[in-house]
């Protein structure tokens, strides 16, 4: 049985399918329009949260976009895409995995809600601007970290930390809230998006997408 992932174009599920593609898994993608809990209410019978990604791997069901790549590395021994606990950069690696969603993507998702999902009469434009500024402020650590010209985040090689962080930067560009990206961050983003696996999966669900 292959792994199955429910996905919306340029949504957080991109982390999961990019990781699957990089690691060479046999997997199935169910593409849906965003937001699926409204556009495809039957999806709630699969995932009561109505969120994506949703991944099924046998008896394992997962909903977290940064957790799925880590699961794949640890469960299937894909350690060429991760770091082991005894590695000197393991703490940095784990921190970037969690930083990607809790620190970077969180304000982006609130911005999406206030700009794309809430009716204008609710008067939430100022709140959306506040969350955009929050996202910009949360880029400070990454801006500083990449100042030394490093190609990857940890261990001088591509890992799932790069997948997780690149997605957040990519979404920021899609949402047109990327004006505060420093040159080294922009270069890093573009370099990661040149990878063949990213190029293959980023177009899934593109037709009719609200995130282009």
CSV table of C-alpha atoms in Angstrom, one decimal:
chain,number,residue,atom,x,y,z
A,1,UNK,CA,0.0,0.0,0.0
A,2,UNK,CA,1.4,3.4,-1.0
A,3,UNK,CA,1.4,6.5,1.1
A,4,UNK,CA,-1.5,8.9,0.4
A,5,UNK,CA,-1.5,12.6,0.9
A,6,UNK,CA,-4.4,15.1,0.6
A,7,UNK,CA,-3.0,18.3,-0.9
A,8,UNK,CA,-4.0,21.8,-2.0
A,9,UNK,CA,-1.8,23.8,-4.4
A,10,UNK,CA,1.0,25.8,-2.6
A,11,UNK,CA,-0.5,24.9,0.8
A,12,UNK,CA,1.5,23.4,3.7
A,13,UNK,CA,1.0,19.9,2.2
A,14,UNK,CA,3.7,20.9,-0.2
A,15,UNK,CA,6.2,20.1,2.5
A,16,UNK,CA,4.9,16.5,2.7
A,17,UNK,CA,4.8,15.7,-1.0
A,18,UNK,CA,8.2,17.4,-1.6
A,19,UNK,CA,9.7,15.2,1.0
A,20,UNK,CA,8.1,12.1,-0.4
A,21,UNK,CA,9.4,13.0,-3.9
A,22,UNK,CA,12.9,13.7,-2.7
A,23,UNK,CA,13.1,10.4,-0.8
A,24,UNK,CA,11.8,8.4,-3.7
A,25,UNK,CA,8.6,7.0,-2.1
A,26,UNK,CA,5.7,5.5,-4.0
A,27,UNK,CA,2.8,7.8,-3.1
A,28,UNK,CA,-0.6,9.0,-4.1
A,29,UNK,CA,-1.8,12.6,-4.0
A,30,UNK,CA,-5.4,13.6,-3.7
A,31,UNK,CA,-5.6,17.2,-4.9
A,32,UNK,CA,-8.4,19.5,-3.6
A,33,UNK,CA,-9.3,23.2,-3.9
A,34,UNK,CA,-8.5,25.4,-0.9
A,35,UNK,CA,-9.8,25.5,1.8
A,36,UNK,CA,-11.0,21.9,1.6
A,37,UNK,CA,-13.2,22.0,4.7
A,38,UNK,CA,-15.5,24.3,2.7
A,39,UNK,CA,-14.8,23.3,-0.9
A,40,UNK,CA,-15.0,19.5,-0.3
A,41,UNK,CA,-17.0,19.0,2.9
A,42,UNK,CA,-16.8,15.2,2.4
A,43,UNK,CA,-13.1,15.5,3.3
A,44,UNK,CA,-14.2,16.0,6.9
A,45,UNK,CA,-15.1,12.3,6.9
A,46,UNK,CA,-11.4,11.6,6.3
A,47,UNK,CA,-9.9,14.3,8.5
A,48,UNK,CA,-12.3,15.9,11.0
A,49,UNK,CA,-10.1,18.9,11.3
A,50,UNK,CA,-10.6,19.7,7.6
A,51,UNK,CA,-6.9,20.7,7.3
A,52,UNK,CA,-4.2,19.7,5.0
A,53,UNK,CA,-1.9,17.9,4.7
A,54,UNK,CA,-3.5,14.7,5.7
A,55,UNK,CA,-1.3,11.6,5.2
A,56,UNK,CA,-2.2,8.0,5.6
A,57,UNK,CA,0.6,5.4,5.7
A,58,UNK,CA,-0.9,2.1,6.6
A,59,UNK,CA,-2.3,2.6,10.1
A,60,UNK,CA,-0.5,5.9,10.6
A,61,UNK,CA,-2.6,9.1,10.1
A,62,UNK,CA,-0.8,12.4,10.3
A,63,UNK,CA,-1.8,16.1,9.9
A,64,UNK,CA,1.3,18.1,10.6
A,65,UNK,CA,3.3,19.4,7.6
A,66,UNK,CA,6.6,19.6,9.5
A,67,UNK,CA,6.0,16.4,11.3
A,68,UNK,CA,5.5,14.3,8.2
A,69,UNK,CA,9.0,14.8,6.7
A,70,UNK,CA,10.5,14.0,10.1
A,71,UNK,CA,8.3,10.8,10.3
A,72,UNK,CA,9.5,9.7,6.9
A,73,UNK,CA,13.2,10.2,7.8
A,74,UNK,CA,12.9,8.3,11.2
A,75,UNK,CA,10.4,5.7,10.2
A,76,UNK,CA,12.0,4.6,7.0
A,77,UNK,CA,15.7,5.3,7.8
A,78,UNK,CA,16.0,8.1,5.3
A,79,UNK,CA,18.8,9.7,7.3
A,80,UNK,CA,20.5,11.2,4.3
A,81,UNK,CA,17.7,13.7,4.5
A,82,UNK,CA,18.0,14.3,8.3
A,83,UNK,CA,20.4,14.4,11.2
A,84,UNK,CA,20.8,11.8,14.0
A,85,UNK,CA,20.6,12.9,17.7
A,86,UNK,CA,24.4,12.5,18.1
A,87,UNK,CA,25.2,15.0,15.3
A,88,UNK,CA,26.6,18.3,16.6
A,89,UNK,CA,24.1,20.3,14.6
A,90,UNK,CA,21.1,18.2,15.7
A,91,UNK,CA,19.7,20.9,17.9
A,92,UNK,CA,19.9,23.4,15.1
A,93,UNK,CA,18.2,21.0,12.8
A,94,UNK,CA,15.3,20.2,15.1
A,95,UNK,CA,14.9,23.9,15.8
A,96,UNK,CA,14.5,24.7,12.1
A,97,UNK,CA,11.9,22.0,11.7
A,98,UNK,CA,9.7,23.5,14.4
A,99,UNK,CA,10.6,27.1,13.6
A,100,UNK,CA,9.3,26.6,10.0
A,101,UNK,CA,5.7,26.2,11.0
A,102,UNK,CA,5.3,27.5,14.5
A,103,UNK,CA,7.3,30.7,13.9
A,104,UNK,CA,7.0,31.4,10.1
A,105,UNK,CA,3.9,29.7,8.7
A,106,UNK,CA,1.6,30.6,11.6
A,107,UNK,CA,1.4,34.3,10.9
A,108,UNK,CA,1.1,33.5,7.2
A,109,UNK,CA,-2.0,31.4,7.8
A,110,UNK,CA,-3.7,34.1,9.8
A,111,UNK,CA,-2.8,36.6,7.0
A,112,UNK,CA,-4.4,34.2,4.5
A,113,UNK,CA,-7.6,34.0,6.5
A,114,UNK,CA,-7.9,37.8,7.0
A,115,UNK,CA,-7.2,38.6,3.3
A,116,UNK,CA,-8.7,35.7,1.4
A,117,UNK,CA,-11.3,34.1,3.5
A,118,UNK,CA,-13.0,36.7,5.6
A,119,UNK,CA,-15.5,39.2,4.0
A,120,UNK,CA,-14.2,42.8,3.7
A,121,UNK,CA,-17.1,44.1,5.8
A,122,UNK,CA,-15.6,42.4,8.8
A,123,UNK,CA,-12.9,45.1,8.7
A,124,UNK,CA,-9.9,42.9,9.3
A,125,UNK,CA,-7.5,44.5,6.9
A,126,UNK,CA,-5.5,46.1,9.8
A,127,UNK,CA,-5.2,42.7,11.5
A,128,UNK,CA,-3.9,41.2,8.3
A,129,UNK,CA,-1.3,43.9,8.1
A,130,UNK,CA,-0.3,43.2,11.7
A,131,UNK,CA,0.3,39.5,10.9
A,132,UNK,CA,2.3,40.4,7.8
A,133,UNK,CA,4.5,42.6,10.0
A,134,UNK,CA,4.8,39.7,12.5
A,135,UNK,CA,6.0,37.4,9.7
A,136,UNK,CA,8.6,39.9,8.6
A,137,UNK,CA,9.8,40.2,12.2
A,138,UNK,CA,10.1,36.5,12.5
A,139,UNK,CA,12.5,36.4,9.5
A,140,UNK,CA,15.3,38.0,11.6
A,141,UNK,CA,16.9,34.7,12.7
A,142,UNK,CA,17.0,33.2,9.2
A,143,UNK,CA,18.3,36.5,7.7
A,144,UNK,CA,21.2,36.4,10.2
A,145,UNK,CA,21.8,32.7,9.9
A,146,UNK,CA,22.3,32.8,6.1
A,147,UNK,CA,24.6,35.8,6.1
A,148,UNK,CA,27.7,33.6,6.0
A,149,UNK,CA,26.6,32.4,2.5
A,150,UNK,CA,25.9,28.8,3.5
A,151,UNK,CA,24.1,26.7,0.8
A,152,UNK,CA,22.0,24.7,3.2
A,153,UNK,CA,20.8,25.1,6.8
A,154,UNK,CA,22.7,22.3,8.5
A,155,UNK,CA,25.6,19.9,7.8
A,156,UNK,CA,26.4,21.5,4.5
A,157,UNK,CA,23.8,19.3,2.7
A,158,UNK,CA,20.1,19.2,1.8
A,159,UNK,CA,17.8,18.0,4.6
A,160,UNK,CA,14.2,18.2,5.5
A,161,UNK,CA,15.0,21.4,7.4
A,162,UNK,CA,15.5,23.0,4.0
A,163,UNK,CA,12.2,21.6,2.8
A,164,UNK,CA,10.3,23.0,5.8
A,165,UNK,CA,11.9,26.5,5.8
A,166,UNK,CA,11.8,26.8,2.0
A,167,UNK,CA,8.1,26.2,1.9
A,168,UNK,CA,7.5,29.1,4.3
A,169,UNK,CA,9.6,31.4,2.2
A,170,UNK,CA,7.9,30.2,-1.0
A,171,UNK,CA,4.4,30.9,0.5
A,172,UNK,CA,5.5,34.3,1.5
A,173,UNK,CA,6.4,35.1,-2.1
A,174,UNK,CA,3.1,33.6,-3.3
A,175,UNK,CA,1.2,35.8,-0.9
A,176,UNK,CA,3.4,38.8,-2.0
A,177,UNK,CA,4.6,39.5,1.5
A,178,UNK,CA,8.2,38.8,0.6
A,179,UNK,CA,9.4,42.4,0.3
A,180,UNK,CA,11.6,42.1,3.5
A,181,UNK,CA,13.6,39.1,2.2
A,182,UNK,CA,17.3,39.8,2.4
A,183,UNK,CA,19.4,39.0,-0.6
A,184,UNK,CA,20.8,35.9,1.0
A,185,UNK,CA,17.3,34.6,1.9
A,186,UNK,CA,16.1,35.2,-1.7
A,187,UNK,CA,19.1,33.4,-3.1
A,188,UNK,CA,18.5,30.5,-0.7
A,189,UNK,CA,14.9,30.3,-1.7
A,190,UNK,CA,15.6,30.3,-5.4
A,191,UNK,CA,18.3,27.7,-5.0
A,192,UNK,CA,16.1,25.3,-3.2
A,193,UNK,CA,13.3,25.7,-5.7
A,194,UNK,CA,15.6,24.7,-8.5
A,195,UNK,CA,15.6,21.1,-7.2
A,196,UNK,CA,13.9,18.7,-9.6
A,197,UNK,CA,11.7,17.3,-6.9
A,198,UNK,CA,10.3,20.7,-6.0
A,199,UNK,CA,9.7,21.6,-9.6
A,200,UNK,CA,7.7,18.4,-10.1
A,201,UNK,CA,5.4,18.7,-7.1
A,202,UNK,CA,4.9,22.5,-6.9
A,203,UNK,CA,2.6,22.4,-9.9
A,204,UNK,CA,0.2,19.8,-8.5
A,205,UNK,CA,-3.3,21.3,-8.3
A,206,UNK,CA,-2.2,24.5,-10.0
A,207,UNK,CA,-5.2,24.8,-12.2
A,208,UNK,CA,-7.9,26.8,-10.4
A,209,UNK,CA,-5.7,27.5,-7.4
A,210,UNK,CA,-6.1,30.7,-5.4
A,211,UNK,CA,-2.3,30.5,-4.5
A,212,UNK,CA,-0.4,31.4,-7.7
